[in-house]
Short mmCIF file of C-alpha atoms in Angstrom, two decimals:
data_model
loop_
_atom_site.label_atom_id
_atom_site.label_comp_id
_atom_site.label_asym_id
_atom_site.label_seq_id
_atom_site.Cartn_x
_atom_site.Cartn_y
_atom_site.Cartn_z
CA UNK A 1 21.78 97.79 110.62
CA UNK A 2 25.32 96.57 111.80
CA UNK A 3 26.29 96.83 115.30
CA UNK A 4 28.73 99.76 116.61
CA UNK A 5 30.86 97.64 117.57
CA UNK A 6 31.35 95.28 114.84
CA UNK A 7 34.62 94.07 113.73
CA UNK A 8 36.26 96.03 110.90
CA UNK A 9 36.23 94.70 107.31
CA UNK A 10 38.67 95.89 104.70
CA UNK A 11 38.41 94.09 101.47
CA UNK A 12 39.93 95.10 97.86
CA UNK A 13 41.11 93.54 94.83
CA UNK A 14 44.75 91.66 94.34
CA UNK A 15 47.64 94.56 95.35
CA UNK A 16 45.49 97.21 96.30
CA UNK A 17 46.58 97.99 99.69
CA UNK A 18 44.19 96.35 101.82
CA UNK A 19 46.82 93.99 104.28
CA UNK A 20 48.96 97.37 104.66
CA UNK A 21 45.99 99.15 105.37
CA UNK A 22 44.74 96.80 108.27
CA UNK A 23 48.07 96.24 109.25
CA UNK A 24 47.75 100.14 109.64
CA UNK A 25 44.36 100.11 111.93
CA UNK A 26 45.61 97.37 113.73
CA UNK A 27 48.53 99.33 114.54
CA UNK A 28 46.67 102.22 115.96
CA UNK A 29 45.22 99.76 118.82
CA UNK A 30 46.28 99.89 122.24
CA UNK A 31 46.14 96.46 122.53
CA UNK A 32 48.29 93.34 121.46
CA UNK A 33 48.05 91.95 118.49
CA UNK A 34 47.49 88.64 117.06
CA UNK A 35 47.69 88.22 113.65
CA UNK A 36 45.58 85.12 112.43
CA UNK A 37 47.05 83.88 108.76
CA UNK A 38 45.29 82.03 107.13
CA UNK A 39 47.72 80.53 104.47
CA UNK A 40 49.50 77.78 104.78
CA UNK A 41 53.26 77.47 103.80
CA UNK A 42 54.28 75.77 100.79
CA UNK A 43 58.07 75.41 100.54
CA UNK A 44 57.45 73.43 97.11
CA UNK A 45 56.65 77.01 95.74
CA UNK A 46 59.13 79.11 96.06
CA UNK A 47 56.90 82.72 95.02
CA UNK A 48 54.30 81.70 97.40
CA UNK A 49 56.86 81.33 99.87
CA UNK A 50 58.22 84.83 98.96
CA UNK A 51 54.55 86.24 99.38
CA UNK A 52 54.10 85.33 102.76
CA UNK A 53 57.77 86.26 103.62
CA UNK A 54 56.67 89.68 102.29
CA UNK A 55 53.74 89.93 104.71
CA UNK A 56 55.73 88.78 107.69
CA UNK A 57 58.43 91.07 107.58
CA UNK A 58 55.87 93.88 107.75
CA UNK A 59 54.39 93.15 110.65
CA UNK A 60 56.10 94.26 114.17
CA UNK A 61 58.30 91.70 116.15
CA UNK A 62 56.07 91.69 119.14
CA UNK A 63 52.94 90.67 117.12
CA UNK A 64 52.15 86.62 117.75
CA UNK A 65 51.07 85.38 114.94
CA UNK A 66 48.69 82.38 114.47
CA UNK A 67 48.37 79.76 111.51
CA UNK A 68 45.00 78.54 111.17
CA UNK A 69 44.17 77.98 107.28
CA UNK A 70 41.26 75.33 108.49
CA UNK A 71 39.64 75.85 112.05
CA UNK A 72 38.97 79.69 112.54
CA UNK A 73 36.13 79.57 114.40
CA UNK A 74 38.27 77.72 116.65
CA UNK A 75 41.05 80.03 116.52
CA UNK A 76 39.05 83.20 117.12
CA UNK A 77 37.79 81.24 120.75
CA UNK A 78 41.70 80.42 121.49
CA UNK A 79 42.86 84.25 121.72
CA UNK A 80 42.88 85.97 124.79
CA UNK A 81 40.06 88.98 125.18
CA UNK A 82 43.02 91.56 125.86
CA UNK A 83 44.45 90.75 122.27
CA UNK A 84 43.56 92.82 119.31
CA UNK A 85 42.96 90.38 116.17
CA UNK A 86 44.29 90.63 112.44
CA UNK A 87 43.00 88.27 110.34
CA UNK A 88 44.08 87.94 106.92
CA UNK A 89 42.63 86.52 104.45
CA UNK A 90 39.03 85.15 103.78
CA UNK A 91 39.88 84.26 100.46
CA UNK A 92 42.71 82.30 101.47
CA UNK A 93 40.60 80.41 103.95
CA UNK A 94 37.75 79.47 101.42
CA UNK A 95 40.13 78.25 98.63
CA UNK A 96 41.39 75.88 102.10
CA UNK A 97 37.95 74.72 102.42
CA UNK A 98 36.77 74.44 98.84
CA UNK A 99 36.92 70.53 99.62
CA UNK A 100 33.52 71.04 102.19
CA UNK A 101 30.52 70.06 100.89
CA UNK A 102 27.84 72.79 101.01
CA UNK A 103 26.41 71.67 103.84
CA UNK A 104 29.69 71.42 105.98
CA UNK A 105 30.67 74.68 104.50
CA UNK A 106 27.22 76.35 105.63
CA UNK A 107 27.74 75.47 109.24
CA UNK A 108 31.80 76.15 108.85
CA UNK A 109 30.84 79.45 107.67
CA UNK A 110 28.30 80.38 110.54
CA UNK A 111 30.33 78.74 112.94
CA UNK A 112 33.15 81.90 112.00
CA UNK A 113 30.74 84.15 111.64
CA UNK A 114 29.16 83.73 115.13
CA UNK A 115 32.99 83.63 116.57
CA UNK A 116 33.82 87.16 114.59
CA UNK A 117 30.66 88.72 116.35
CA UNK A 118 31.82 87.66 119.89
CA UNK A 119 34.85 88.92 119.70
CA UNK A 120 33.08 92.09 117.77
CA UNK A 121 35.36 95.29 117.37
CA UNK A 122 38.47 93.25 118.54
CA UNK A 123 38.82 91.64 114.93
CA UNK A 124 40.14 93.24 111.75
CA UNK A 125 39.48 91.06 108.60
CA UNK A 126 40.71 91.06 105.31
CA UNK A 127 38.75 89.58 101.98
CA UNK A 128 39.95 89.64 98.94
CA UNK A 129 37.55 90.82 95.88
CA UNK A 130 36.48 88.46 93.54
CA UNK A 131 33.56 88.10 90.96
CA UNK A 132 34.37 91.96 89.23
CA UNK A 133 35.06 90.60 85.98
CA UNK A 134 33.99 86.79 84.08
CA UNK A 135 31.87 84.18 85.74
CA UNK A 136 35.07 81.85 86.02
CA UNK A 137 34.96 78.92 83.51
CA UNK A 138 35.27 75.85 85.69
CA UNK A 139 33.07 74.67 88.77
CA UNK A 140 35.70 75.22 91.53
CA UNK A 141 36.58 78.76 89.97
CA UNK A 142 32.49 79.15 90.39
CA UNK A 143 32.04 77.77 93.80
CA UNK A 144 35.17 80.00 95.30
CA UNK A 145 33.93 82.95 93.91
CA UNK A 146 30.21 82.66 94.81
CA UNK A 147 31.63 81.23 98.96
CA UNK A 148 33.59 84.28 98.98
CA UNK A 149 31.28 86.39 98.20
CA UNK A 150 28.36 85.32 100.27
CA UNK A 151 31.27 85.35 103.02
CA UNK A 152 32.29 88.48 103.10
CA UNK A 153 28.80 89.92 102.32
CA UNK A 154 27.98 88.30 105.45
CA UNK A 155 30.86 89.41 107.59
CA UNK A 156 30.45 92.90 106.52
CA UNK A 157 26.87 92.86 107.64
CA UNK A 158 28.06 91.98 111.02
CA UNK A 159 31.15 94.58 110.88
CA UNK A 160 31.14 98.48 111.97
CA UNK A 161 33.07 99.64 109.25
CA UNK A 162 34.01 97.63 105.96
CA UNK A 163 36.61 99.53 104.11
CA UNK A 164 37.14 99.21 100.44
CA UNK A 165 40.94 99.55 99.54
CA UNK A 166 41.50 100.52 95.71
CA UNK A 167 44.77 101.49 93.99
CA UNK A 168 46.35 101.96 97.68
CA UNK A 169 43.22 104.43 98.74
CA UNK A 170 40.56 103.23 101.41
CA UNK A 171 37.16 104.59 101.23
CA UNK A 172 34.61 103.12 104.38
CA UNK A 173 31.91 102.33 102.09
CA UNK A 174 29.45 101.21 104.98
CA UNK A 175 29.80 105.22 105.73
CA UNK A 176 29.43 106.54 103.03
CA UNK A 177 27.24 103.70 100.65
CA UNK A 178 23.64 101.80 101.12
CA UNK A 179 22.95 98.12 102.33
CA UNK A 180 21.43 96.39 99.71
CA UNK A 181 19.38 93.42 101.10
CA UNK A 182 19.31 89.70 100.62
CA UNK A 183 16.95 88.91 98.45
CA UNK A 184 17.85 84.96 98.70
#
């Protein structure tokens, strides 16, 4: 059973709604917010560019925002206990580690993990959905979907409510569904 007071999960596929809809709790919080991104700027790509320009210009002046595509663990220790956090996205953040080996992923991984539960109902995360249609065709394709995965399976364990955002509509499946248990 999670604990009550888990961070928040809100995961979805590509364009579903789920940064406006944390963007939305995060909003509701009486406390600052800091807004960890986890994408890193490319000016040689001028539609990635326009992405993240997109995302900025919804969020509120007075939100700080903090780049850290690499070292979350280490960013999550950095921010103040009075701050609310907004953390978007896991996905982004594996595809900036998919370098790791396993091994130095595993303890990368954990090493977030155990910094998400300290700062517990604090953190909002968004995770992208991957996996829902074919097993990709190439190894990297593979080993980002199956990280991700295992990632957000594991942060949602950890989390008090893990919303599902589809077609701009949010549903808390952790409410309303079943664990189903790790059978590796």
């Amino acid at each position: 059973m999670a604990e009550s007071t888990g961070p928040i999960l809100v995961t979805g596929p590509s364009g579903s709604g789920k940064s406006e809809w944390a963007e939305y709790l995060a909003l509701s919080s009486d406390r600052p917010i800091t807004y960890i991104a986890t994408a890193a700027k490319d000016p040689n790509d001028p539609e990635w560019q326009a992405r993240l320009q997109r995302h900025q210009d919804r969020r509120p002046d007075h939100w700080q925002t903090l780049e850290a595509p690499i070292d979350l663990a280490i960013a999550l220790k950095g921010i103040t206990d009075k701050n609310h956090i907004l953390l978007d996205s896991l996905g982004t953040w594996v595809a900036n580690c998919l370098g790791l080996e396993d091994q130095e992923w595993s303890r990368t991984q954990q090493e977030f993990i155990e910094g998400l539960v300290a700062v517990g109902d604090r953190a909002i995360v968004v995770a992208e959905e991957t996996g829902w249609g074919v097993v990709p065709a190439y190894p990297s394709g593979r080993q980002f979907r199956d990280r991700l995965g295992k990632l957000t399976r594991g942060v949602a364990l950890h989390s008090s409510q893990v919303f599902l955002v589809v077609a701009g509509y949010a549903i808390d499946v952790k409410q309303h569904g079943r664990e189903v248990p790790f059978l590796e």
